[in-house]
Coordinates of C-alpha atoms in Angstrom, one line a residue:
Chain A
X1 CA 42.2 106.5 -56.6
X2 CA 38.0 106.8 -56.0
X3 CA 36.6 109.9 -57.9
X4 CA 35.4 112.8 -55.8
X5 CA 32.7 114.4 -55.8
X6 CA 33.6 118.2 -56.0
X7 CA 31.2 121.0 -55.5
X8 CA 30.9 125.0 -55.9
X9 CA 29.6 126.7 -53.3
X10 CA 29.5 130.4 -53.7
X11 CA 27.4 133.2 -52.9
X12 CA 26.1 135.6 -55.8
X13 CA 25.2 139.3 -55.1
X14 CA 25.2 141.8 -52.7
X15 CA 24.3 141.2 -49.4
X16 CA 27.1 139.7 -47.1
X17 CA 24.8 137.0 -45.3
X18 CA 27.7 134.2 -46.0
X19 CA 26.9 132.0 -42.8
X20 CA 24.4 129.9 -44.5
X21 CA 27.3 128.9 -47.1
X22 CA 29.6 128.5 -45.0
X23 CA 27.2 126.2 -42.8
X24 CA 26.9 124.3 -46.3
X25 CA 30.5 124.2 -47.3
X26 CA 31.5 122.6 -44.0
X27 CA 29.0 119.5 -44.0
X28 CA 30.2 119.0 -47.8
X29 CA 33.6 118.5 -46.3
X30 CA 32.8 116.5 -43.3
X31 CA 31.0 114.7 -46.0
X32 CA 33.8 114.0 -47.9
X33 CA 33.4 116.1 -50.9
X34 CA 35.8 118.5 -52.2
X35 CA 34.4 122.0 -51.4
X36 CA 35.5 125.1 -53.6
X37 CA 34.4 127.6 -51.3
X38 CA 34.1 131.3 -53.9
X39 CA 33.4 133.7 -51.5
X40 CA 30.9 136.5 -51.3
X41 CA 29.8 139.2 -54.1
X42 CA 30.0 136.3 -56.8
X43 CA 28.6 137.4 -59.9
X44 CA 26.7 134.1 -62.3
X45 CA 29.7 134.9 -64.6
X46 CA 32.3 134.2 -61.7
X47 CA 30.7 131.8 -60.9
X48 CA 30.2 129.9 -64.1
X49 CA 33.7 130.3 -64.7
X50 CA 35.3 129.0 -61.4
X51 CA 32.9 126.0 -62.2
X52 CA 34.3 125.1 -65.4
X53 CA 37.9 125.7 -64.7
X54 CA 37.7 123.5 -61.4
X55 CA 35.7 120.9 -63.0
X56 CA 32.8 120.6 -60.7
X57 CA 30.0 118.1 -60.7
X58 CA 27.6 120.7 -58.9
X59 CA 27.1 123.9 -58.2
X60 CA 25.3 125.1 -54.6
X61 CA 24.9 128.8 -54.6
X62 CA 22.7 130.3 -51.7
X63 CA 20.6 133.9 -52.3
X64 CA 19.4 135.4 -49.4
X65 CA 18.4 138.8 -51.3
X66 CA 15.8 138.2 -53.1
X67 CA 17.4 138.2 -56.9
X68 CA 17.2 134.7 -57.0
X69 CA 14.6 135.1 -60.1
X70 CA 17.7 136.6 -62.1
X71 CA 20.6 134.4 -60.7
X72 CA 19.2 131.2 -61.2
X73 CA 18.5 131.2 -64.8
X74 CA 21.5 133.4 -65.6
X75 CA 23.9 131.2 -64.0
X76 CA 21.6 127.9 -66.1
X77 CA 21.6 130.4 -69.0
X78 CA 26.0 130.5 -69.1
X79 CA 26.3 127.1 -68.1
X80 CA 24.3 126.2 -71.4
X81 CA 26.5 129.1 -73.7
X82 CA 29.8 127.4 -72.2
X83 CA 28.6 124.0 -72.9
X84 CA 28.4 123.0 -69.6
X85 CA 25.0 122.1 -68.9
X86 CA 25.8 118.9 -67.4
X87 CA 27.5 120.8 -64.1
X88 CA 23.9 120.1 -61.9
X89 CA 22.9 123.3 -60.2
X90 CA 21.6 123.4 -56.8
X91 CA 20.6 126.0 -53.9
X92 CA 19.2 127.6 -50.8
X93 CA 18.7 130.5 -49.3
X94 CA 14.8 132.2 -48.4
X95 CA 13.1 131.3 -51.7
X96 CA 9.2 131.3 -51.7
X97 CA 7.8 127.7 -52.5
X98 CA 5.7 129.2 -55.7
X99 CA 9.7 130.6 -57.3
X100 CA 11.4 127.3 -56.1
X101 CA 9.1 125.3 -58.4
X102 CA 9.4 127.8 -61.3
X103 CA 13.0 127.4 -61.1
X104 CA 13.2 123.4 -60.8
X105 CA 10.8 123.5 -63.6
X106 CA 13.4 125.9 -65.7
X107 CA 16.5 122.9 -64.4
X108 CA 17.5 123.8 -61.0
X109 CA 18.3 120.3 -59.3
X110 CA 17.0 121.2 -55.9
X111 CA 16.4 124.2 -53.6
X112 CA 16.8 123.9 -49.9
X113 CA 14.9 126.4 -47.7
X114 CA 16.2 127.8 -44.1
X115 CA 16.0 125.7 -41.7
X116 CA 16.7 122.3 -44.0
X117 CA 19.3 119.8 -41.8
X118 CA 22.6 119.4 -43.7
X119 CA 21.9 115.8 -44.2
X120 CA 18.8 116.6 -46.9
X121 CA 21.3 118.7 -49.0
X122 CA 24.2 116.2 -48.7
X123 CA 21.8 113.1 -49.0
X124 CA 20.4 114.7 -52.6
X125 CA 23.8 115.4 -53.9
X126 CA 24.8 111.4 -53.0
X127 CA 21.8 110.4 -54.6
X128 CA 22.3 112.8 -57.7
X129 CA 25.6 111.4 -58.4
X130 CA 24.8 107.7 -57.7
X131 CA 22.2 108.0 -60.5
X132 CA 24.4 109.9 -62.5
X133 CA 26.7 107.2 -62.4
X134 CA 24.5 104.6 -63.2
X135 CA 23.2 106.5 -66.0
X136 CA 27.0 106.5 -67.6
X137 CA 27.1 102.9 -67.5
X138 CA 24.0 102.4 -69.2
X139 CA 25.3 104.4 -71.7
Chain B
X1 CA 38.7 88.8 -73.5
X2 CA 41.2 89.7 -75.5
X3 CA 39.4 91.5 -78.0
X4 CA 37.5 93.6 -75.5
X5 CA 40.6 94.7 -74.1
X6 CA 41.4 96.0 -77.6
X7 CA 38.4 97.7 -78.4
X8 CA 38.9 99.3 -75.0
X9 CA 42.7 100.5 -75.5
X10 CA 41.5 101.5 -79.0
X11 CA 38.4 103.5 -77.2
X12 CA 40.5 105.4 -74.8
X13 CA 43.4 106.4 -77.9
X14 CA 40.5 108.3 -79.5
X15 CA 39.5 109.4 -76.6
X16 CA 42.8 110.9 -75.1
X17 CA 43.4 112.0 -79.2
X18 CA 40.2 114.1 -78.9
X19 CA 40.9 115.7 -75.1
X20 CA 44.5 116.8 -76.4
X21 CA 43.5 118.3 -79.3
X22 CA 41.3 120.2 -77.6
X23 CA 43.1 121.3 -74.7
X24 CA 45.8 122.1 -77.7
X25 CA 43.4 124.5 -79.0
X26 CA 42.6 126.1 -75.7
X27 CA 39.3 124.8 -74.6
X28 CA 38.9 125.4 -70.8
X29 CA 37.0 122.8 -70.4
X30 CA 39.3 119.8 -71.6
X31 CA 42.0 121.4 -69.9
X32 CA 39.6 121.4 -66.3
X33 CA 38.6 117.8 -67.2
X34 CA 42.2 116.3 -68.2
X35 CA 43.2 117.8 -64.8
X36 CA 40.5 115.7 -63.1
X37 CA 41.2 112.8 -64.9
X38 CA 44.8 113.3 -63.9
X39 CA 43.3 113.7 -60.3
X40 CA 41.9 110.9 -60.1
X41 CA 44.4 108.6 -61.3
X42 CA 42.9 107.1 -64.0
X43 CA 44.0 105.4 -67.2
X44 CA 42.8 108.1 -69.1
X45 CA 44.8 110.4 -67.2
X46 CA 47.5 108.4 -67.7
X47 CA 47.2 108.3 -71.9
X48 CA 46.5 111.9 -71.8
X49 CA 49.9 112.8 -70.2
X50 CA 52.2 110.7 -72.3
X51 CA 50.8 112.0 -75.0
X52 CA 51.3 115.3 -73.8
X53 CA 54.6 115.2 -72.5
X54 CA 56.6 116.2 -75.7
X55 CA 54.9 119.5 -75.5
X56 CA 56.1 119.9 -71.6
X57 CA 59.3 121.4 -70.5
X58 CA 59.4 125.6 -71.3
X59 CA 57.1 126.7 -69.0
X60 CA 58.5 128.2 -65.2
X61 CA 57.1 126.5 -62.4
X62 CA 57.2 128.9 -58.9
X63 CA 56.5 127.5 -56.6
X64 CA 54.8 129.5 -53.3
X65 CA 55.1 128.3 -50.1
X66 CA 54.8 129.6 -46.5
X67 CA 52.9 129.3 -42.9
X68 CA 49.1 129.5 -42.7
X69 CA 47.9 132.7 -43.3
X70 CA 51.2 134.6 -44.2
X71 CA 49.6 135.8 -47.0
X72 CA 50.2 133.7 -50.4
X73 CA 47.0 133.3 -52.0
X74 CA 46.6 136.9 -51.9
X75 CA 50.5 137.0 -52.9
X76 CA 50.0 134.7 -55.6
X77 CA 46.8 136.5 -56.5
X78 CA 49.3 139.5 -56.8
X79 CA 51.8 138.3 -59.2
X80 CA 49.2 136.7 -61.7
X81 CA 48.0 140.3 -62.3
X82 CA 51.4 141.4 -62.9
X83 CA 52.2 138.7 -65.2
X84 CA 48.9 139.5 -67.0
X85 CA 49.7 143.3 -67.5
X86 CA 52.9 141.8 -68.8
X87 CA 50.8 139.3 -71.5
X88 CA 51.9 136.0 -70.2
X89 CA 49.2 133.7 -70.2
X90 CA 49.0 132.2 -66.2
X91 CA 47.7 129.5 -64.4
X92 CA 47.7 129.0 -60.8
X93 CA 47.9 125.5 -58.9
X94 CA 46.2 126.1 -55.6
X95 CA 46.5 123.3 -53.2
X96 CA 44.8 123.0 -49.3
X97 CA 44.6 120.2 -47.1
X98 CA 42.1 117.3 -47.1
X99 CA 40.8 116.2 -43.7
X100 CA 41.9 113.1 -42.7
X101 CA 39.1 112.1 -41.0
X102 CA 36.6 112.9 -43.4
X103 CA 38.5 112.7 -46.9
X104 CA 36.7 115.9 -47.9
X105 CA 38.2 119.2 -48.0
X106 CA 37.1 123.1 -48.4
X107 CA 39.7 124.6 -51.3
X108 CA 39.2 128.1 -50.1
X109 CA 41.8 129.6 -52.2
X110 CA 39.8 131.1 -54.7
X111 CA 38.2 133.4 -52.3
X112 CA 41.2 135.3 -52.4
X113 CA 42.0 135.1 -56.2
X114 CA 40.0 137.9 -57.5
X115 CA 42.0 138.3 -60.7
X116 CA 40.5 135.1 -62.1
X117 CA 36.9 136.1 -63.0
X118 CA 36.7 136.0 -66.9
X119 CA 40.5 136.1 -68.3
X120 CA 40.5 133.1 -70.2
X121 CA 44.6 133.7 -70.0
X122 CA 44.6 132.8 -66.1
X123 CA 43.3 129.6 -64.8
X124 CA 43.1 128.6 -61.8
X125 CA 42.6 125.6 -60.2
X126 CA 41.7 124.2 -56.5
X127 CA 43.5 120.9 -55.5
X128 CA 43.0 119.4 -52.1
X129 CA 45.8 117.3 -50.6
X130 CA 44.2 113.9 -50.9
X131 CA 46.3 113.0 -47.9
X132 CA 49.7 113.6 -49.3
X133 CA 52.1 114.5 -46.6
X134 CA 54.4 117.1 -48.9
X135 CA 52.5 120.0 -49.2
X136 CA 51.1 119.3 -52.7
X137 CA 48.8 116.8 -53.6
X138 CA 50.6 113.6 -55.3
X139 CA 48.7 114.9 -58.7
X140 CA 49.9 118.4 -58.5
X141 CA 52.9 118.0 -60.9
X142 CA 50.9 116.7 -63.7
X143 CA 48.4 119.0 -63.6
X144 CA 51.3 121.1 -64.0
X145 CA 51.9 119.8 -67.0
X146 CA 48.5 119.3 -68.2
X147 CA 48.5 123.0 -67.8
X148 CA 52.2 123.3 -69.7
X149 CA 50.8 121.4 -72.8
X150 CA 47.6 123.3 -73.1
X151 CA 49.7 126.6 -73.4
X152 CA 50.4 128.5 -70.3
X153 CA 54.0 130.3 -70.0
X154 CA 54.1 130.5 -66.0
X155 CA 52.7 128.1 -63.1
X156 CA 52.0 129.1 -59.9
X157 CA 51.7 126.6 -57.2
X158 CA 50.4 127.9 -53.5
X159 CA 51.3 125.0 -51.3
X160 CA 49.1 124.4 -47.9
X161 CA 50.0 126.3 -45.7
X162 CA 53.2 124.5 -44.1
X163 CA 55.1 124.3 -41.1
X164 CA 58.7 122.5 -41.7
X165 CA 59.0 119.7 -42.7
X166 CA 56.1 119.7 -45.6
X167 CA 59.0 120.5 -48.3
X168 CA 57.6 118.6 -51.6
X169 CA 57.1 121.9 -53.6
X170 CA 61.0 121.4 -54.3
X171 CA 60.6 118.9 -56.8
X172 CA 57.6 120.2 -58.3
X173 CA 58.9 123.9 -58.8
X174 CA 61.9 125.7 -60.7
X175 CA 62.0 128.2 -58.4
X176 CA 60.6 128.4 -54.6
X177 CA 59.0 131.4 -52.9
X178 CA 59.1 131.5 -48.8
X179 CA 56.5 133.6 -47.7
X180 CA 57.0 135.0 -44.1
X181 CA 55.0 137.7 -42.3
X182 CA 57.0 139.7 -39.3
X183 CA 55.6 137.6 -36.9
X184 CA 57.3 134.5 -38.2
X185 CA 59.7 134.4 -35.8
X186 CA 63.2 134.8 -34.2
X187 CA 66.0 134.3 -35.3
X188 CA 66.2 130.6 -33.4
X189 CA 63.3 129.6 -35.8
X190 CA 65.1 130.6 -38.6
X191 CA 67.7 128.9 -38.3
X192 CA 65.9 125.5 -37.3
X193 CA 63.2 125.4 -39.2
X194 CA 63.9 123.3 -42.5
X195 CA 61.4 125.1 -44.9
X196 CA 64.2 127.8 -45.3
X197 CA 66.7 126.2 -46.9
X198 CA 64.3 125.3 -50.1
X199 CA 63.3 129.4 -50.2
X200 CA 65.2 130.5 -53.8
X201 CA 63.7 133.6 -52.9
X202 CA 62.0 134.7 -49.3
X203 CA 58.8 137.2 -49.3
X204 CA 58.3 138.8 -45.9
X205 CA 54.8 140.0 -46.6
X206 CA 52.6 142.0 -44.8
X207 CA 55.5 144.3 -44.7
X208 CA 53.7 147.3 -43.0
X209 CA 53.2 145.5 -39.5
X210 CA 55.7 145.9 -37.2
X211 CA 58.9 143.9 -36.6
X212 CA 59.4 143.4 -40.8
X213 CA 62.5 145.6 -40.2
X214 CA 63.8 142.7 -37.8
X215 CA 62.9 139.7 -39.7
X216 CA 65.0 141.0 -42.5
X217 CA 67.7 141.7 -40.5
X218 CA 68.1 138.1 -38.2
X219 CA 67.6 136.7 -42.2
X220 CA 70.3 138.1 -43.7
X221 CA 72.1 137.2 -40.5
X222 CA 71.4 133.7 -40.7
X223 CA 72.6 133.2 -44.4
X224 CA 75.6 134.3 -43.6
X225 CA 75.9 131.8 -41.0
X226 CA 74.7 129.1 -42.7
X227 CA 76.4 127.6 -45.5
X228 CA 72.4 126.7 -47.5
X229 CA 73.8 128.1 -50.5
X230 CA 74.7 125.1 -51.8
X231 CA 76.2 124.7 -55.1
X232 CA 76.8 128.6 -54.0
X233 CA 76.5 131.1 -56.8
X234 CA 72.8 132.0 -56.0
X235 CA 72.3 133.7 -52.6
X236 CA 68.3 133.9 -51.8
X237 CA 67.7 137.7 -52.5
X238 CA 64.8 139.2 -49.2
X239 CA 61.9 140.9 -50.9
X240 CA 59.0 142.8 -48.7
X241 CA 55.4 143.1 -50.0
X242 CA 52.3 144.5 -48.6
X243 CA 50.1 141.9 -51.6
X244 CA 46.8 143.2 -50.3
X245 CA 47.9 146.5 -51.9
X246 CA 50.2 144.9 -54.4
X247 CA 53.5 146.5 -52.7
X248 CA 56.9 145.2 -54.1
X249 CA 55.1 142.4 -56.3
X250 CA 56.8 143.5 -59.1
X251 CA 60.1 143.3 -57.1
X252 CA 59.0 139.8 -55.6
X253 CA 58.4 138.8 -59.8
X254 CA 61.8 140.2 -60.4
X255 CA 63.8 138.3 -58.4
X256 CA 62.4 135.3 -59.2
X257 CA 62.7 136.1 -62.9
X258 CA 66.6 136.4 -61.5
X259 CA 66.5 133.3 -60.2
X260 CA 64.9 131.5 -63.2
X261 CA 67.8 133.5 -65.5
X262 CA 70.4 132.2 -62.9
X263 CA 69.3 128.5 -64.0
X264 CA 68.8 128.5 -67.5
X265 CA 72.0 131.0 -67.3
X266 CA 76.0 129.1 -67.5
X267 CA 76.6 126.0 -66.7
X268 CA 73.2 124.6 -68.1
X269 CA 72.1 124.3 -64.5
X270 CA 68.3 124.0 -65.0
X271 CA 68.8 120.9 -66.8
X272 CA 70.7 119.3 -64.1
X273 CA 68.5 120.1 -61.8
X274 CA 65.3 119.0 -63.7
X275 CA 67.2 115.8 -64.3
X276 CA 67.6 115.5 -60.8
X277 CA 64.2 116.2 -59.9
X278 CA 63.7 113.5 -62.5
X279 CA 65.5 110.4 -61.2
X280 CA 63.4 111.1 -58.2
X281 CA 60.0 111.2 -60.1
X282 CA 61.5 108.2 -61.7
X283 CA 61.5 106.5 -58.3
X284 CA 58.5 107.7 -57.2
X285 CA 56.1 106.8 -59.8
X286 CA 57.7 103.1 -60.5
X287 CA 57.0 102.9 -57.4
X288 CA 53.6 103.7 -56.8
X289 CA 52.6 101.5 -59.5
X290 CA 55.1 98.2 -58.7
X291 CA 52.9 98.9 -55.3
X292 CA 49.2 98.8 -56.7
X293 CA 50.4 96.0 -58.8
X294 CA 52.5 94.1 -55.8
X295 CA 49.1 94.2 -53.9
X296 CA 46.3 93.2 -56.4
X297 CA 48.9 90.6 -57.8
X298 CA 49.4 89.1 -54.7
X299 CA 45.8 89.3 -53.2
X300 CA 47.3 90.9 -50.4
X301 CA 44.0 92.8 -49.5
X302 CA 42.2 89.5 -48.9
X303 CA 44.6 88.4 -46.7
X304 CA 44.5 91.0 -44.5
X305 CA 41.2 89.9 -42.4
X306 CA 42.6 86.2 -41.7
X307 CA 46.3 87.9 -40.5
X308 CA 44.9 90.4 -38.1
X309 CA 43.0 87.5 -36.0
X310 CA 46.5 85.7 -36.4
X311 CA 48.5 87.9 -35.3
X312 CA 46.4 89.0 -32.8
X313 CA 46.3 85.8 -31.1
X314 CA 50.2 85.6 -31.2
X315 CA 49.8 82.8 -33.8
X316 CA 52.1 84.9 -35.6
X317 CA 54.5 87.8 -35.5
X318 CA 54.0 91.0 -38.3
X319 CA 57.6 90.2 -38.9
X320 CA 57.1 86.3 -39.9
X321 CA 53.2 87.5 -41.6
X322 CA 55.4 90.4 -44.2
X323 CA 57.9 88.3 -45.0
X324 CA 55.0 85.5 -46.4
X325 CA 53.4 87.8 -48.2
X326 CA 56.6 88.8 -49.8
X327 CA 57.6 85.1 -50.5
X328 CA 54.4 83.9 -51.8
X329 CA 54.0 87.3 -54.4
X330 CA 57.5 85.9 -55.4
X331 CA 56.6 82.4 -55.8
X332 CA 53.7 83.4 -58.1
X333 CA 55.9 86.0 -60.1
X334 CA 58.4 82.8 -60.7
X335 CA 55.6 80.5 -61.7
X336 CA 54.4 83.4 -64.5
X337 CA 57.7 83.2 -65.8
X338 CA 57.8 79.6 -66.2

C-alpha cells in the first residue's frame, strides 16, 4: 500500500473564523491526502500533540487574529522540545508580507495569504514531499 | 544480490529492535510512527508486529459503533475521561471514511475528543478507511496492538459511521457498543437491520430528545423476539446517555465492564472467541498476501492491457482469459519446484 501523505489542519486561538480551514481541509482531501481536521480554539500545545500522536508529515494551521507572531514560533518552538522538528509547518490566514518573511526565515515552510487558489497550497505540499523523498534516498 | 538482501534484513532487525524498545518505554512518537508503518503496509510494519505480538493479548478492545452522527466520538470522548479518573491508561482508534473518488479523507474525529490535549496516558489516533468496506480500516487491528504492546490497558475503536451491513468491528473488538439516538428508528428497523445483532451492549444516546422512552421499549421488545442471544447466557443490557454532558457514561462503562467479566468469566469463553476471531484473521491475512504474491508472481498486471482489447473484441471470454492466468501462475509454480 502507497504512503499517504497526512496533514494537520487546525485552527489556534480565539476567534471562530474556521471557514478558511475548512476550505483548506477539503482540497487536501479531494487531493488525496489524509486530513486530521482539529477544530477551533487549538492551543500550539494541542496542536503539537495531536501532530505527533497522528504522525503527520505537515502541519497547516490558519490565524485570522493577528497572534500569528506568538503561534508560529511556539508551535516551531514544541515541535523542536518534542523532537519533532521534522513535521514541516505551514499556514495561512491575513499575515502581513513583512511577518510572513520573519516567520519563513524562523522555519515556517510556507504561508498562504487570502485569496491564494487551493491549488498553490496543495501544489507546495506535493512538491515538499517529493523532495523530501528524494532527500531520503540520497541518504 | 544475495548479500544485499542480507544487509537489508539485518538493517530492518535493528531497526524494528530500536522502534520496540522504544515504544516499550513509552515514546509517543514510536508508537505514532509504528502505527504508520503498520498503516502503510510495509515490511517494517510487518517486523515490528511479530516482534510485538508476545506482549499482545490483556488489553480490552470496545469496540463503538453506530449511525452517522448518533453521537460516538463524543461518546467515546466520554468514556476515555472516565477511564482516566479511574487511572487506566487509554487509547482511542478513530476511524472515518476515505473518499473513493479521491483516496483522501478528512479524520474529523478529533474535533470532538477534547480529553486528548496533553495526557500522555490517552492517545488517540485518526485512521481513514483506505477503502475497506467493514467499517474499520484493514490496519485497524494492528494498530490495536501496536497500541497493546506499547502499554495501554483499554482500546477504543469508533467505527465510521455505519448503516447495516458495515459489521467488521466484530472481529476486531471484545466487546461491541451500538450507539442509537431516539430517532433511530421503529421497531421494523430494529429488527431488520443487521448491525444489532453484533451490539454486546446498546447506547441510546442523546437520551433527553424525545422518543428515547420508545426506543427502549420496541428494543427490549425485539430481544425477546429474537433469539440473537446466541450462545445465550449474555442478554445485551440498554444503557441511555446524554455524552455531551457525560450522562450515564459511567453506566455505559459498567456494563461493558459486565460484559468483558462475562467472557473472561466460566467457561473460558473469551479464549474461544479470540480463537475464533483468529482462524478468521488467519484466513484473511494468508490471503491477502498469497494475493500480492499470486499477482506479481504471475505478471498478472502486465497482462491486463493486452486482455482488455481481447476480450473486448470477443477474441476471448473473461471466463476462458481467468482461467489462463490461473493455469499459467501454476505452470510457473511447478517449474520452481522442479
Amino acid at each position: 500500500m502507497a504512503e499517504k501523505i497526512r496533514i494537520l489542519v487546525g485552527k489556534p486561538g480565539l476567534d471562530g473564523h474556521d471557514r478558511g480551514a475548512k476550505v483548506i481541509a477539503t482540497a487536501f482531501r479531494d487531493a488525496g491526502f489524509e486530513v486530521i481536521y482539529t477544530g477551533l480554539h487549538q492551543t500550539p500545545e494541542m496542536i503539537v500533540e495531536a501532530a505527533i500522536q497522528e504522525d503527520v508529515d505537515i502541519v497547516s494551521i490558519s490565524v485570522l487574529s493577528g497572534a500569528h507572531m506568538t503561534i508560529f514560533p511556539r508551535i516551531l518552538e514544541l515541535l523542536r522540545e518534542r523532537e519533532a522538528s521534522e513535521i514541516h509547518v505551514i499556514g495561512g490566514g491575513i499575515i502581513p508580507p513583512e511577518d510572513s518573511e520573519k516567520l519563513i526565515a524562523m522555519g515556517v515552510g510556507a504561508i498562504f495569504g487570502p485569496g491564494t487558489p487551493t491549488g498553490d497550497a496543495i501544489a507546495y505540499v506535493r512538491n515538499w514531499w517529493q523532495k523530501r523523498a528524494a532527500g531520503a534516498q540520497n541518504a | 544480490m544475495a548479500v544485499q538482501q542480507t544487509g537489508g534484513e539485518a538493517q530492518q532487525d535493528a531497526e524494528v529492535r530500536e522502534l520496540a524498545e522504544r515504544l516499550a518505554g513509552g515514546d509517543l512518537r514510536a508508537v505514532a510512527r509504528a502505527i504508520s508503518l503498520v498503516e502503510d503496509g510495509t515490511p517494517l510494519g510487518w517486523g515490528l508486529l511479530d516482534r510485538l505480538y508476545p506482549r499482545t493479548g490483556r488489553a480490552q478492545r470496545l469496540g463503538v459503533t453506530g449511525p452517522p452522527g448518533s453521537g460516538k466520538s463524543t461518546l467515546v470522548n466520554a468514556l476515555a475521561q472516565t477511564l482516566r479518573e479511574r487511572g487506566e491508561r487509554v487509547a482511542i482508534l478513530a476511524v472515518d471514511p476515505t473518499s473513493p473518488f479521491s483516496g483522501g479523507a478528512i479524520l474529523g474525529d478529533r474535533v470532538r475528543m477534547t480529553a486528548a490535549t496533553r495526557d500522555p496516558d490517552l492517545f488517540v489516533r485518526s485512521m481513514a478507511s483506505r477503502g475497506n468496506l467493514g467499517g474499520v480500516s484493514s490496519a485497524t487491528y494492528e494498530a490495536s496492538e501496536i497500541l497493546e504492546a506499547a502499554g495501554y490497558d483499554r482500546i477504543l475503536i469508533e467505527t465510521v459511521g455505519v448503516g447495516q451491513s458495515e459489521l467488521e468491528i466484530v472481529e476486531l473488538a471484545d466487546t461491541v457498543a451500538l450507539v442509537l439516538v431516539p430517532e433511530s428508528g421503529d421497531a421494523v428497523q430494529v429488527m431488520k437491520a443487521g448491525i444489532m445483532e453484533v451490539a454486546d451492549l446498546f447506547v441510546i444516546n442523546k437520551y433527553d430528545r424525545e422518543g428515547g422512552d420508545r426506543l427502549v421499549r420496541e428494543l427490549q421488545l425485539a430481544m425477546e423476539l429474537s433469539d440473537w442471544r446466541r450462545g445465550g447466557a449474555w442478554a445485551p443490557p440498554i444503557c441511555t446517555t446524554v455524552a455531551t454532558r457525560g450522562e450515564g457514561v459511567r453506566e455505559a462503562l459498567d456494563a461493558a465492564e459486565r460484559h468483558f467479566a462475562h467472557l473472561r468469566g466460566e467457561h473460558q469463553r473469551l479464549t474461544q472467541v479470540r480463537a475464533q476471531k483468529m482462524q478468521r484473521r488467519l484466513r484473511m491475512l494468508l490471503n491477502r498476501v498469497l494475493l500480492r504474491h499470486a499477482w506479481r508472481d504471475a505478471r498478472i498486471e502486465d497482462q491486463l492491457e493486452a486482455a482488455l482489447a481481447r476480450i473486448a473484441a470477443r477474441e476471448i471470454s473473461p471466463y476462458r482469459w481467468v482461467q489462463e492466468v490461473l493455469q499459467s501462475w501454476r505452470r510457473q509454480g511447478e517449474e520452481q519446484d522442479g
